[in-house]
C-alpha cells in the first residue's frame, strides 16, 4: 500500500453497538500526518453501509462531533457510517499559523490554498473531496452512497462540495453555515490569505456564488439558531435565501428561536438531519 492508504488505529470506543474509531495516516494532499474519526454502525459488521461526511467548524478537530453531537444512537438505528475529518493540516508550525482562531490551524476553510506558505499544505478541498474518500472506501465496508453535512465553517464546506459535485451526494445539510464567505470577515480573512486578493478566485468556494451560477440543483437543508452570536456579521443566511429564491434553487431554511452556535444546538436537531440523510441515501439505492 502507498503511504496515504496505510492507516494506524489511534483509538476505538464501542457506542450503541457500533464503533467510534480514530485513525492516523499520511496525507499526500496536505503533506503531513492527519487523524480522522469514523463511526461504524453495528450493521457494518455484516454488510456495507452508506456514509455521511461531517465537516466541523473553526477550532475543531475530528473529535468534536463524535463527542458532543450525540449522533451515534440514531446513526446505529439507521445503519449510517459517519466520517469526521480534521479541519486543517497539523504539525506544521508555519509562520503565523497559530496566531488566531479563525485562520491557519483549525481553520482550513476547505479550500486549496494558492499562496505561500499555505499552498504546499493547506489543500483541504482536495483532501476532503478526493484523498480521504479514496482512503475510507478502501478500508471500510461502505456501499458507495454518500451524503454530507457540517457546522459553521464546515457547513460552508459541505454546501460548496455538494454544489460543485452534482449527483455525488444523496443529501446535503448544514448547521449555521457560512453561506457567503466572500463578503464576511471570516471568509475575507481566510480567502485573501489562502487564495490572494483576486475576489474572482473566491467564488468557487462560496455557496451563494455557486447557486447564482447554477452549479447544481442540489436541495439544501439548513438549521440556523436565531440566538447565534455570529448570525448577523458572519453567517447571514438571508443572503443564501435570497439567491435561492432568485434562481429557484430548492432550499429549506429553518430558523430555530433561542438556539446559539454551540453543539447544544447541533445535538438538539442532529436526529432530524440524520433521518433526512437516511431517507435520501435509501432512495439512491
mmCIF file of C-alpha atoms in Angstrom:
data_model
loop_
_atom_site.group_PDB
_atom_site.id
_atom_site.type_symbol
_atom_site.label_atom_id
_atom_site.label_comp_id
_atom_site.label_asym_id
_atom_site.label_seq_id
_atom_site.Cartn_x
_atom_site.Cartn_y
_atom_site.Cartn_z
ATOM 1 C CA UNK A 1 0.000 0.000 0.000
ATOM 2 C CA UNK A 2 1.054 3.602 -0.519
ATOM 3 C CA UNK A 3 1.632 5.846 2.469
ATOM 4 C CA UNK A 4 -1.762 7.513 2.104
ATOM 5 C CA UNK A 5 -3.507 4.139 2.061
ATOM 6 C CA UNK A 6 -1.872 2.886 5.277
ATOM 7 C CA UNK A 7 -3.883 3.546 8.439
ATOM 8 C CA UNK A 8 -2.787 3.406 12.054
ATOM 9 C CA UNK A 9 -5.509 2.950 14.684
ATOM 10 C CA UNK A 10 -5.346 5.678 17.341
ATOM 11 C CA UNK A 11 -8.330 4.686 19.489
ATOM 12 C CA UNK A 12 -11.558 2.662 19.442
ATOM 13 C CA UNK A 13 -14.682 3.010 21.607
ATOM 14 C CA UNK A 14 -17.854 0.967 21.329
ATOM 15 C CA UNK A 15 -21.042 3.022 21.075
ATOM 16 C CA UNK A 16 -24.639 1.833 20.548
ATOM 17 C CA UNK A 17 -23.423 -1.481 19.173
ATOM 18 C CA UNK A 18 -21.053 0.156 16.710
ATOM 19 C CA UNK A 19 -17.565 1.615 16.964
ATOM 20 C CA UNK A 20 -16.047 5.080 17.039
ATOM 21 C CA UNK A 21 -12.530 4.704 15.689
ATOM 22 C CA UNK A 22 -9.791 7.264 15.099
ATOM 23 C CA UNK A 23 -7.071 6.637 12.545
ATOM 24 C CA UNK A 24 -3.823 8.348 11.620
ATOM 25 C CA UNK A 25 -2.472 8.395 8.075
ATOM 26 C CA UNK A 26 -0.071 10.361 5.919
ATOM 27 C CA UNK A 27 -1.897 12.707 3.572
ATOM 28 C CA UNK A 28 -0.291 13.357 0.219
ATOM 29 C CA UNK A 29 -2.661 16.259 -0.451
ATOM 30 C CA UNK A 30 -1.640 18.020 2.776
ATOM 31 C CA UNK A 31 1.887 16.607 3.080
ATOM 32 C CA UNK A 32 1.514 15.849 6.786
ATOM 33 C CA UNK A 33 0.110 13.330 9.236
ATOM 34 C CA UNK A 34 -3.661 13.551 9.694
ATOM 35 C CA UNK A 35 -6.207 11.967 12.022
ATOM 36 C CA UNK A 36 -9.821 11.309 11.115
ATOM 37 C CA UNK A 37 -12.671 9.687 13.022
ATOM 38 C CA UNK A 38 -15.275 7.217 11.775
ATOM 39 C CA UNK A 39 -18.407 5.836 13.373
ATOM 40 C CA UNK A 40 -19.231 2.369 12.068
ATOM 41 C CA UNK A 41 -22.792 1.318 12.973
ATOM 42 C CA UNK A 42 -23.468 -2.272 14.085
ATOM 43 C CA UNK A 43 -24.791 -3.162 10.603
ATOM 44 C CA UNK A 44 -21.257 -2.680 9.250
ATOM 45 C CA UNK A 45 -20.253 -5.951 10.924
ATOM 46 C CA UNK A 46 -22.236 -7.892 8.322
ATOM 47 C CA UNK A 47 -22.927 -5.628 5.338
ATOM 48 C CA UNK A 48 -21.851 -2.488 3.559
ATOM 49 C CA UNK A 49 -23.444 0.754 4.740
ATOM 50 C CA UNK A 50 -23.966 4.319 3.457
ATOM 51 C CA UNK A 51 -21.783 7.173 4.668
ATOM 52 C CA UNK A 52 -22.418 10.698 5.896
ATOM 53 C CA UNK A 53 -19.492 13.104 5.887
ATOM 54 C CA UNK A 54 -19.396 15.630 8.714
ATOM 55 C CA UNK A 55 -17.249 18.750 8.326
ATOM 56 C CA UNK A 56 -16.561 20.662 11.527
ATOM 57 C CA UNK A 57 -16.059 24.368 12.140
ATOM 58 C CA UNK A 58 -13.364 26.747 13.309
ATOM 59 C CA UNK A 59 -11.033 25.473 16.072
ATOM 60 C CA UNK A 60 -12.464 21.937 15.887
ATOM 61 C CA UNK A 61 -10.744 18.603 15.264
ATOM 62 C CA UNK A 62 -12.117 15.211 14.248
ATOM 63 C CA UNK A 63 -13.262 14.678 17.857
ATOM 64 C CA UNK A 64 -15.784 17.489 18.435
ATOM 65 C CA UNK A 65 -18.730 15.997 16.573
ATOM 66 C CA UNK A 66 -18.139 12.447 17.802
ATOM 67 C CA UNK A 67 -18.015 13.565 21.439
ATOM 68 C CA UNK A 68 -20.656 16.316 21.519
ATOM 69 C CA UNK A 69 -23.316 15.807 18.824
ATOM 70 C CA UNK A 70 -24.956 12.674 20.237
ATOM 71 C CA UNK A 71 -25.354 11.221 16.755
ATOM 72 C CA UNK A 72 -24.374 7.598 17.372
ATOM 73 C CA UNK A 73 -27.707 6.316 18.684
ATOM 74 C CA UNK A 74 -29.652 7.373 15.597
ATOM 75 C CA UNK A 75 -26.812 6.502 13.216
ATOM 76 C CA UNK A 76 -26.792 2.998 14.710
ATOM 77 C CA UNK A 77 -30.548 2.680 14.238
ATOM 78 C CA UNK A 78 -30.357 3.904 10.633
ATOM 79 C CA UNK A 79 -27.205 1.994 9.718
ATOM 80 C CA UNK A 80 -25.213 5.055 8.632
ATOM 81 C CA UNK A 81 -21.443 5.425 8.967
ATOM 82 C CA UNK A 82 -20.102 8.903 9.759
ATOM 83 C CA UNK A 83 -16.638 10.188 8.871
ATOM 84 C CA UNK A 84 -15.234 13.324 10.533
ATOM 85 C CA UNK A 85 -12.061 14.758 9.005
ATOM 86 C CA UNK A 86 -9.924 17.278 10.832
ATOM 87 C CA UNK A 87 -10.358 20.948 9.931
ATOM 88 C CA UNK A 88 -6.799 21.811 8.831
ATOM 89 C CA UNK A 89 -3.326 20.309 8.388
ATOM 90 C CA UNK A 90 -1.483 19.610 11.632
ATOM 91 C CA UNK A 91 2.049 19.682 12.996
ATOM 92 C CA UNK A 92 3.457 22.188 10.514
ATOM 93 C CA UNK A 93 4.138 25.289 12.661
ATOM 94 C CA UNK A 94 4.109 27.621 9.681
ATOM 95 C CA UNK A 95 4.756 31.324 10.414
ATOM 96 C CA UNK A 96 1.581 32.831 11.863
ATOM 97 C CA UNK A 97 -0.311 29.527 11.682
ATOM 98 C CA UNK A 98 -1.367 29.541 15.333
ATOM 99 C CA UNK A 99 -1.817 33.288 15.845
ATOM 100 C CA UNK A 100 -5.616 33.451 15.610
ATOM 101 C CA UNK A 101 -8.571 31.088 15.916
ATOM 102 C CA UNK A 102 -10.068 31.992 12.521
ATOM 103 C CA UNK A 103 -7.047 31.425 10.265
ATOM 104 C CA UNK A 104 -4.410 28.736 9.984
ATOM 105 C CA UNK A 105 -4.520 25.885 12.493
ATOM 106 C CA UNK A 106 -8.078 24.591 12.854
ATOM 107 C CA UNK A 107 -9.271 26.920 10.102
ATOM 108 C CA UNK A 108 -8.537 25.334 6.731
ATOM 109 C CA UNK A 109 -11.853 26.575 5.262
ATOM 110 C CA UNK A 110 -11.991 23.567 2.908
ATOM 111 C CA UNK A 111 -10.138 25.370 0.107
ATOM 112 C CA UNK A 112 -6.995 24.619 -1.899
ATOM 113 C CA UNK A 113 -4.602 27.411 -0.950
ATOM 114 C CA UNK A 114 -2.647 29.005 -3.790
ATOM 115 C CA UNK A 115 -0.487 31.456 -1.809
ATOM 116 C CA UNK A 116 2.744 30.669 0.000
ATOM 117 C CA UNK A 117 3.408 29.402 2.580
ATOM 118 C CA UNK A 118 -0.047 27.801 2.654
ATOM 119 C CA UNK A 119 -0.213 26.253 -0.818
ATOM 120 C CA UNK A 120 2.005 23.261 -0.039
ATOM 121 C CA UNK A 121 -0.151 22.012 2.833
ATOM 122 C CA UNK A 122 -3.480 23.828 3.064
ATOM 123 C CA UNK A 123 -5.317 21.841 0.410
ATOM 124 C CA UNK A 124 -8.297 20.761 2.476
ATOM 125 C CA UNK A 125 -10.631 20.767 -0.529
ATOM 126 C CA UNK A 126 -8.615 18.056 -2.284
ATOM 127 C CA UNK A 127 -8.229 16.168 0.981
ATOM 128 C CA UNK A 128 -11.964 16.048 1.714
ATOM 129 C CA UNK A 129 -13.180 15.770 -1.883
ATOM 130 C CA UNK A 130 -10.711 13.191 -3.173
ATOM 131 C CA UNK A 131 -7.976 11.766 -0.961
ATOM 132 C CA UNK A 132 -9.832 10.868 2.235
ATOM 133 C CA UNK A 133 -12.841 9.406 0.344
ATOM 134 C CA UNK A 134 -10.419 7.145 -1.540
ATOM 135 C CA UNK A 135 -8.830 6.034 1.740
ATOM 136 C CA UNK A 136 -12.063 5.233 3.563
ATOM 137 C CA UNK A 137 -13.554 3.408 0.579
ATOM 138 C CA UNK A 138 -10.546 1.082 0.582
ATOM 139 C CA UNK A 139 -10.634 0.293 4.284
ATOM 140 C CA UNK A 140 -14.253 0.235 5.438
ATOM 141 C CA UNK A 141 -17.476 -1.613 4.466
ATOM 142 C CA UNK A 142 -19.174 1.256 2.615
ATOM 143 C CA UNK A 143 -21.722 0.816 -0.166
ATOM 144 C CA UNK A 144 -20.813 3.889 -2.223
ATOM 145 C CA UNK A 145 -23.821 6.006 -1.245
ATOM 146 C CA UNK A 146 -22.728 9.238 0.442
ATOM 147 C CA UNK A 147 -24.157 12.436 1.896
ATOM 148 C CA UNK A 148 -22.544 15.435 3.562
ATOM 149 C CA UNK A 149 -23.232 17.819 6.427
ATOM 150 C CA UNK A 150 -21.357 20.264 8.615
ATOM 151 C CA UNK A 151 -21.368 23.184 11.027
ATOM 152 C CA UNK A 152 -20.311 26.811 10.556
ATOM 153 C CA UNK A 153 -17.072 26.751 8.515
ATOM 154 C CA UNK A 154 -17.849 23.071 7.967
ATOM 155 C CA UNK A 155 -21.361 23.942 6.836
ATOM 156 C CA UNK A 156 -19.728 26.190 4.242
ATOM 157 C CA UNK A 157 -17.548 23.271 3.185
ATOM 158 C CA UNK A 158 -20.482 20.875 2.933
ATOM 159 C CA UNK A 159 -22.548 23.256 0.790
ATOM 160 C CA UNK A 160 -19.624 24.034 -1.523
ATOM 161 C CA UNK A 161 -18.641 20.394 -2.004
ATOM 162 C CA UNK A 162 -22.212 19.358 -2.769
ATOM 163 C CA UNK A 163 -22.818 22.233 -5.179
ATOM 164 C CA UNK A 164 -19.538 21.604 -7.013
ATOM 165 C CA UNK A 165 -20.146 17.855 -7.344
ATOM 166 C CA UNK A 166 -23.697 17.462 -8.699
ATOM 167 C CA UNK A 167 -25.091 13.989 -8.114
ATOM 168 C CA UNK A 168 -22.289 12.813 -5.842
ATOM 169 C CA UNK A 169 -24.070 13.334 -2.524
ATOM 170 C CA UNK A 170 -27.559 11.981 -1.912
ATOM 171 C CA UNK A 171 -28.183 14.801 0.560
ATOM 172 C CA UNK A 172 -26.536 17.902 1.967
ATOM 173 C CA UNK A 173 -27.414 19.730 5.156
ATOM 174 C CA UNK A 174 -25.785 22.253 7.435
ATOM 175 C CA UNK A 175 -25.974 23.891 10.833
ATOM 176 C CA UNK A 176 -25.246 27.629 10.953
ATOM 177 C CA UNK A 177 -23.192 27.614 7.727
ATOM 178 C CA UNK A 178 -21.046 30.464 6.428
ATOM 179 C CA UNK A 179 -23.083 30.833 3.222
ATOM 180 C CA UNK A 180 -21.385 33.864 1.623
ATOM 181 C CA UNK A 181 -17.760 33.807 2.833
ATOM 182 C CA UNK A 182 -16.589 36.209 0.121
ATOM 183 C CA UNK A 183 -18.387 39.015 1.952
ATOM 184 C CA UNK A 184 -17.949 38.232 5.669
ATOM 185 C CA UNK A 185 -14.927 38.838 7.946
ATOM 186 C CA UNK A 186 -14.075 35.154 8.474
ATOM 187 C CA UNK A 187 -14.174 34.407 4.775
ATOM 188 C CA UNK A 188 -12.357 37.539 3.650
ATOM 189 C CA UNK A 189 -9.508 36.839 6.060
ATOM 190 C CA UNK A 190 -9.186 33.212 5.028
ATOM 191 C CA UNK A 191 -9.652 33.683 1.300
ATOM 192 C CA UNK A 192 -7.290 36.659 0.958
ATOM 193 C CA UNK A 193 -4.520 34.790 2.771
ATOM 194 C CA UNK A 194 -5.068 31.371 1.214
ATOM 195 C CA UNK A 195 -6.124 32.443 -2.287
ATOM 196 C CA UNK A 196 -4.890 36.009 -2.827
ATOM 197 C CA UNK A 197 -6.675 39.301 -3.336
ATOM 198 C CA UNK A 198 -8.496 38.420 -6.565
ATOM 199 C CA UNK A 199 -12.073 38.005 -5.324
ATOM 200 C CA UNK A 200 -12.931 36.248 -8.572
ATOM 201 C CA UNK A 201 -10.919 33.254 -7.337
ATOM 202 C CA UNK A 202 -13.013 33.146 -4.179
ATOM 203 C CA UNK A 203 -16.332 32.451 -5.903
ATOM 204 C CA UNK A 204 -15.578 28.741 -6.421
ATOM 205 C CA UNK A 205 -15.734 28.353 -2.624
ATOM 206 C CA UNK A 206 -18.844 30.474 -1.998
ATOM 207 C CA UNK A 207 -22.265 28.787 -1.794
ATOM 208 C CA UNK A 208 -24.173 31.922 -2.768
ATOM 209 C CA UNK A 209 -21.991 32.412 -5.834
ATOM 210 C CA UNK A 210 -22.310 28.754 -6.841
ATOM 211 C CA UNK A 211 -26.106 28.861 -6.578
ATOM 212 C CA UNK A 212 -26.168 32.061 -8.651
ATOM 213 C CA UNK A 213 -24.047 30.379 -11.332
ATOM 214 C CA UNK A 214 -26.373 27.369 -11.440
ATOM 215 C CA UNK A 215 -23.586 24.982 -10.450
ATOM 216 C CA UNK A 216 -26.082 22.393 -9.173
ATOM 217 C CA UNK A 217 -29.739 21.839 -8.340
ATOM 218 C CA UNK A 218 -28.845 20.070 -5.091
ATOM 219 C CA UNK A 219 -31.575 20.733 -2.481
ATOM 220 C CA UNK A 220 -30.164 22.443 0.610
ATOM 221 C CA UNK A 221 -31.389 21.793 4.168
ATOM 222 C CA UNK A 222 -30.177 24.246 6.832
ATOM 223 C CA UNK A 223 -30.855 24.850 10.517
ATOM 224 C CA UNK A 224 -29.910 28.232 11.925
ATOM 225 C CA UNK A 225 -30.212 29.320 15.555
ATOM 226 C CA UNK A 226 -31.726 32.764 15.965
ATOM 227 C CA UNK A 227 -29.662 33.460 19.108
ATOM 228 C CA UNK A 228 -26.382 32.725 17.290
ATOM 229 C CA UNK A 229 -23.914 35.492 18.135
ATOM 230 C CA UNK A 230 -22.294 35.129 14.684
ATOM 231 C CA UNK A 231 -25.593 35.412 12.822
ATOM 232 C CA UNK A 232 -25.515 38.994 11.563
ATOM 233 C CA UNK A 233 -21.814 39.508 10.906
ATOM 234 C CA UNK A 234 -20.589 36.112 9.675
ATOM 235 C CA UNK A 235 -23.431 33.756 8.713
ATOM 236 C CA UNK A 236 -26.097 35.876 7.009
ATOM 237 C CA UNK A 237 -28.488 33.105 5.943
ATOM 238 C CA UNK A 238 -30.810 35.655 4.362
ATOM 239 C CA UNK A 239 -28.244 36.056 1.563
ATOM 240 C CA UNK A 240 -28.490 32.388 0.601
ATOM 241 C CA UNK A 241 -32.252 32.561 0.984
ATOM 242 C CA UNK A 242 -32.396 35.497 -1.430
ATOM 243 C CA UNK A 243 -30.167 33.946 -4.088
ATOM 244 C CA UNK A 244 -32.038 30.617 -3.881
ATOM 245 C CA UNK A 245 -35.338 32.450 -4.328
ATOM 246 C CA UNK A 246 -33.952 34.425 -7.266
ATOM 247 C CA UNK A 247 -32.658 31.312 -9.029
ATOM 248 C CA UNK A 248 -35.426 28.959 -7.931
ATOM 249 C CA UNK A 249 -32.955 26.760 -6.079
ATOM 250 C CA UNK A 250 -34.510 24.308 -3.589
ATOM 251 C CA UNK A 251 -33.782 25.432 -0.020
ATOM 252 C CA UNK A 252 -35.234 24.508 3.365
ATOM 253 C CA UNK A 253 -34.033 27.042 5.922
ATOM 254 C CA UNK A 254 -35.303 26.509 9.471
ATOM 255 C CA UNK A 255 -34.752 29.338 11.923
ATOM 256 C CA UNK A 256 -34.683 27.970 15.462
ATOM 257 C CA UNK A 257 -35.632 30.519 18.166
ATOM 258 C CA UNK A 258 -33.348 30.689 21.201
ATOM 259 C CA UNK A 259 -30.580 28.428 19.853
ATOM 260 C CA UNK A 260 -26.975 29.578 19.615
ATOM 261 C CA UNK A 261 -23.878 28.429 17.699
ATOM 262 C CA UNK A 262 -22.897 25.636 20.079
ATOM 263 C CA UNK A 263 -23.061 21.855 19.989
ATOM 264 C CA UNK A 264 -26.114 22.058 22.246
ATOM 265 C CA UNK A 265 -27.881 23.354 19.128
ATOM 266 C CA UNK A 266 -26.428 20.605 16.946
ATOM 267 C CA UNK A 267 -27.295 17.869 19.444
ATOM 268 C CA UNK A 268 -30.894 19.097 19.559
ATOM 269 C CA UNK A 269 -31.508 18.742 15.822
ATOM 270 C CA UNK A 270 -28.950 16.167 14.629
ATOM 271 C CA UNK A 271 -31.600 13.433 14.613
ATOM 272 C CA UNK A 272 -33.658 15.420 12.099
ATOM 273 C CA UNK A 273 -30.611 15.724 9.858
ATOM 274 C CA UNK A 274 -29.668 12.057 10.107
ATOM 275 C CA UNK A 275 -33.193 10.962 9.211
ATOM 276 C CA UNK A 276 -33.227 13.451 6.319
ATOM 277 C CA UNK A 277 -29.980 11.937 5.043
ATOM 278 C CA UNK A 278 -31.110 8.339 5.591
ATOM 279 C CA UNK A 279 -34.267 8.811 3.552
ATOM 280 C CA UNK A 280 -32.296 10.141 0.594
ATOM 281 C CA UNK A 281 -29.478 7.623 0.907
ATOM 282 C CA UNK A 282 -32.059 4.846 0.690
ATOM 283 C CA UNK A 283 -33.643 6.397 -2.405
ATOM 284 C CA UNK A 284 -30.253 6.326 -4.129
ATOM 285 C CA UNK A 285 -30.038 2.552 -3.716
#
